[in-house]
Amino acid sequence: MTPPKFDAESLLALDRSLRAFARALLLDAHAADDVTQDAWIVAMRRGGATEGSFTSFMHGVVKRLAWKRRIAAGREASAARETGSGGFVTSTAELVEQEAARQKVAAAVIALSEPYRTALVLRYFKGLEPHEAAEQLCIPLETFRTRVKRGLAQVRAALDRD
């Protein structure tokens, strides 16, 4: 099948129509431009359409790409809600406050006596699972868990006093 002959004016009119359609679907001009450009790429790769079916084909491609983009945006928003980030950049003041809190916690852990300090360092600073840390220390799992529990209680008490 030979590709149809399109004049520049009809292609520009189709592009305007596709962009308007994408804006209506996405409610975002920048995202609509991206989707429309992606649709043209799909069209260039596909080829072999008649002029009448090409317009319908392109609208279908825009619709599918817009749908995929909305699903992806929904997933990103859901992930942001789960992590609590909400897509917002943390301010400098918040970063300073978080770092100060982190330093207080680290100082409280360092001030712990053994074996509680080692238990908390392995569990929370090294990120070992309880069974891994217990194996590394050659102690029973429940002993390790008890040390972590008591160490955390001491850290909480130290932070409450502070």
mmCIF file of C-alpha atoms in Angstrom:
data_model
loop_
_atom_site.group_PDB
_atom_site.id
_atom_site.type_symbol
_atom_site.label_atom_id
_atom_site.label_comp_id
_atom_site.label_asym_id
_atom_site.label_seq_id
_atom_site.Cartn_x
_atom_site.Cartn_y
_atom_site.Cartn_z
ATOM 1 C CA MET A 1 0.000 0.000 0.000
ATOM 2 C CA THR A 2 1.463 3.361 -0.972
ATOM 3 C CA PRO A 3 1.323 6.099 1.634
ATOM 4 C CA PRO A 4 -1.176 8.875 0.959
ATOM 5 C CA LYS A 5 -0.002 12.267 -0.276
ATOM 6 C CA PHE A 6 -0.574 14.820 2.446
ATOM 7 C CA ASP A 7 -0.060 18.509 1.897
ATOM 8 C CA ALA A 8 1.550 20.576 4.625
ATOM 9 C CA GLU A 9 -1.641 22.463 5.388
ATOM 10 C CA SER A 10 -3.666 19.311 6.052
ATOM 11 C CA LEU A 11 -0.886 17.884 8.245
ATOM 12 C CA LEU A 12 -0.732 21.106 10.273
ATOM 13 C CA ALA A 13 -4.517 21.088 10.642
ATOM 14 C CA LEU A 14 -4.376 17.470 11.806
ATOM 15 C CA ASP A 15 -1.604 18.352 14.254
ATOM 16 C CA ARG A 16 -3.693 21.189 15.721
ATOM 17 C CA SER A 17 -6.659 18.846 15.994
ATOM 18 C CA LEU A 18 -4.552 16.161 17.713
ATOM 19 C CA ARG A 19 -3.089 18.668 20.181
ATOM 20 C CA ALA A 20 -6.534 20.002 21.059
ATOM 21 C CA PHE A 21 -7.802 16.448 21.511
ATOM 22 C CA ALA A 22 -4.833 15.573 23.734
ATOM 23 C CA ARG A 23 -5.313 18.761 25.816
ATOM 24 C CA ALA A 24 -8.960 17.848 26.348
ATOM 25 C CA LEU A 25 -7.969 14.363 27.492
ATOM 26 C CA LEU A 26 -5.039 15.356 29.710
ATOM 27 C CA LEU A 27 -5.908 18.891 30.853
ATOM 28 C CA ASP A 28 -2.208 19.748 30.514
ATOM 29 C CA ALA A 29 -0.816 21.557 27.467
ATOM 30 C CA HIS A 30 2.755 20.311 27.947
ATOM 31 C CA ALA A 31 1.684 16.695 28.370
ATOM 32 C CA ALA A 32 -0.601 17.079 25.345
ATOM 33 C CA ASP A 33 2.334 18.281 23.246
ATOM 34 C CA ASP A 34 4.415 15.300 24.362
ATOM 35 C CA VAL A 35 1.619 12.842 23.578
ATOM 36 C CA THR A 36 1.035 14.402 20.154
ATOM 37 C CA GLN A 37 4.728 14.206 19.298
ATOM 38 C CA ASP A 38 4.799 10.575 20.399
ATOM 39 C CA ALA A 39 1.766 9.907 18.198
ATOM 40 C CA TRP A 40 3.576 11.326 15.163
ATOM 41 C CA ILE A 41 6.512 9.041 15.892
ATOM 42 C CA VAL A 42 4.152 6.056 15.997
ATOM 43 C CA ALA A 43 2.667 7.171 12.671
ATOM 44 C CA MET A 44 6.078 7.489 11.036
ATOM 45 C CA ARG A 45 7.014 3.990 12.178
ATOM 46 C CA ARG A 46 3.708 2.439 11.120
ATOM 47 C CA GLY A 47 3.037 3.971 7.708
ATOM 48 C CA GLY A 48 0.668 2.446 5.160
ATOM 49 C CA ALA A 49 -2.563 4.339 5.965
ATOM 50 C CA THR A 50 -4.978 6.094 3.650
ATOM 51 C CA GLU A 51 -5.761 9.735 4.261
ATOM 52 C CA GLY A 52 -9.209 9.069 5.740
ATOM 53 C CA SER A 53 -8.153 6.217 7.995
ATOM 54 C CA PHE A 54 -4.965 8.041 8.960
ATOM 55 C CA THR A 55 -6.891 10.773 10.791
ATOM 56 C CA SER A 56 -8.873 8.180 12.757
ATOM 57 C CA PHE A 57 -5.730 6.183 13.388
ATOM 58 C CA MET A 58 -3.904 9.242 14.752
ATOM 59 C CA HIS A 59 -6.769 10.157 17.071
ATOM 60 C CA GLY A 60 -6.775 6.586 18.348
ATOM 61 C CA VAL A 61 -3.027 6.711 18.966
ATOM 62 C CA VAL A 62 -3.350 10.001 20.865
ATOM 63 C CA LYS A 63 -6.184 8.553 22.924
ATOM 64 C CA ARG A 64 -4.150 5.449 23.851
ATOM 65 C CA LEU A 65 -1.010 7.444 24.665
ATOM 66 C CA ALA A 66 -2.986 9.917 26.785
ATOM 67 C CA TRP A 67 -4.610 7.024 28.636
ATOM 68 C CA LYS A 68 -1.199 5.461 29.340
ATOM 69 C CA ARG A 69 0.148 8.804 30.519
ATOM 70 C CA ARG A 70 -2.785 9.310 32.916
ATOM 71 C CA ILE A 71 -2.284 5.813 34.354
ATOM 72 C CA ALA A 72 1.426 6.510 34.851
ATOM 73 C CA ALA A 73 0.641 9.852 36.512
ATOM 74 C CA GLY A 74 -1.837 8.115 38.814
ATOM 75 C CA ARG A 75 0.791 5.569 39.805
ATOM 76 C CA GLU A 76 3.314 8.322 40.511
ATOM 77 C CA ALA A 77 0.790 10.212 42.628
ATOM 78 C CA SER A 78 -0.077 7.031 44.517
ATOM 79 C CA ALA A 79 3.598 6.298 45.168
ATOM 80 C CA ALA A 80 4.127 9.882 46.356
ATOM 81 C CA ARG A 81 1.194 9.563 48.777
ATOM 82 C CA GLU A 82 2.568 6.270 50.110
ATOM 83 C CA THR A 83 6.017 7.703 50.685
ATOM 84 C CA GLY A 84 4.652 10.969 51.996
ATOM 85 C CA SER A 85 6.714 13.021 49.570
ATOM 86 C CA GLY A 86 3.761 14.417 47.646
ATOM 87 C CA GLY A 87 6.199 15.583 45.002
ATOM 88 C CA PHE A 88 7.271 18.530 47.139
ATOM 89 C CA VAL A 89 10.878 19.517 47.535
ATOM 90 C CA THR A 90 12.032 19.580 51.130
ATOM 91 C CA SER A 91 12.968 23.063 52.259
ATOM 92 C CA THR A 92 16.398 23.886 53.608
ATOM 93 C CA ALA A 93 14.974 24.477 57.077
ATOM 94 C CA GLU A 94 13.351 21.035 57.046
ATOM 95 C CA LEU A 95 16.606 19.430 55.896
ATOM 96 C CA VAL A 96 18.522 21.147 58.700
ATOM 97 C CA GLU A 97 15.897 20.018 61.220
ATOM 98 C CA GLN A 98 16.026 16.420 59.931
ATOM 99 C CA GLU A 99 19.823 16.384 60.095
ATOM 100 C CA ALA A 100 19.803 17.754 63.649
ATOM 101 C CA ALA A 101 17.338 15.039 64.680
ATOM 102 C CA ARG A 102 19.458 12.389 62.967
ATOM 103 C CA GLN A 103 22.551 13.601 64.815
ATOM 104 C CA LYS A 104 20.709 13.485 68.161
ATOM 105 C CA VAL A 105 19.616 9.907 67.502
ATOM 106 C CA ALA A 106 23.124 8.895 66.450
ATOM 107 C CA ALA A 107 24.607 10.492 69.580
ATOM 108 C CA ALA A 108 22.061 8.676 71.756
ATOM 109 C CA VAL A 109 22.956 5.353 70.102
ATOM 110 C CA ILE A 110 26.679 5.987 70.502
ATOM 111 C CA ALA A 111 26.138 6.760 74.192
ATOM 112 C CA LEU A 112 24.496 3.361 74.785
ATOM 113 C CA SER A 113 26.376 0.665 76.609
ATOM 114 C CA GLU A 114 27.214 -2.620 74.979
ATOM 115 C CA PRO A 115 25.535 -4.855 73.814
ATOM 116 C CA TYR A 116 22.691 -2.470 73.014
ATOM 117 C CA ARG A 117 24.795 -0.116 70.897
ATOM 118 C CA THR A 118 26.008 -2.946 68.646
ATOM 119 C CA ALA A 119 22.502 -4.339 68.281
ATOM 120 C CA LEU A 120 21.063 -0.999 67.141
ATOM 121 C CA VAL A 121 23.989 -0.231 64.845
ATOM 122 C CA LEU A 122 23.684 -3.590 63.105
ATOM 123 C CA ARG A 123 19.914 -3.390 62.826
ATOM 124 C CA TYR A 124 19.291 0.241 61.890
ATOM 125 C CA PHE A 125 22.557 1.699 60.652
ATOM 126 C CA LYS A 126 23.857 -1.366 58.798
ATOM 127 C CA GLY A 127 20.331 -2.466 57.817
ATOM 128 C CA LEU A 128 20.743 -6.109 58.772
ATOM 129 C CA GLU A 129 17.677 -8.232 59.335
ATOM 130 C CA PRO A 130 17.400 -9.542 62.918
ATOM 131 C CA HIS A 131 18.325 -13.112 61.958
ATOM 132 C CA GLU A 132 21.396 -11.874 60.025
ATOM 133 C CA ALA A 133 22.610 -9.737 62.926
ATOM 134 C CA ALA A 134 22.020 -12.557 65.413
ATOM 135 C CA GLU A 135 24.070 -14.904 63.238
ATOM 136 C CA GLN A 136 26.856 -12.362 62.943
ATOM 137 C CA LEU A 137 26.967 -11.945 66.734
ATOM 138 C CA CYS A 138 26.602 -15.699 67.313
ATOM 139 C CA ILE A 139 23.655 -15.199 69.658
ATOM 140 C CA PRO A 140 20.068 -16.490 69.622
ATOM 141 C CA LEU A 141 17.576 -14.467 67.585
ATOM 142 C CA GLU A 142 15.417 -13.657 70.610
ATOM 143 C CA THR A 143 18.444 -12.367 72.512
ATOM 144 C CA PHE A 144 19.188 -10.011 69.642
ATOM 145 C CA ARG A 145 15.574 -8.828 69.515
ATOM 146 C CA THR A 146 15.605 -8.189 73.258
ATOM 147 C CA ARG A 147 18.773 -6.132 72.943
ATOM 148 C CA VAL A 148 17.229 -4.056 70.160
ATOM 149 C CA LYS A 149 14.051 -3.521 72.176
ATOM 150 C CA ARG A 150 15.948 -2.457 75.293
ATOM 151 C CA GLY A 151 18.362 -0.309 73.282
ATOM 152 C CA LEU A 152 15.471 1.504 71.595
ATOM 153 C CA ALA A 153 13.850 2.116 74.982
ATOM 154 C CA GLN A 154 17.087 3.677 76.247
ATOM 155 C CA VAL A 155 17.411 5.862 73.126
ATOM 156 C CA ARG A 156 13.813 7.038 73.517
ATOM 157 C CA ALA A 157 14.418 7.866 77.156
ATOM 158 C CA ALA A 158 17.583 9.802 76.276
ATOM 159 C CA LEU A 159 15.783 11.740 73.545
ATOM 160 C CA ASP A 160 12.850 12.493 75.853
ATOM 161 C CA ARG A 161 15.257 13.947 78.432
ATOM 162 C CA ASP A 162 16.841 16.085 75.697
#
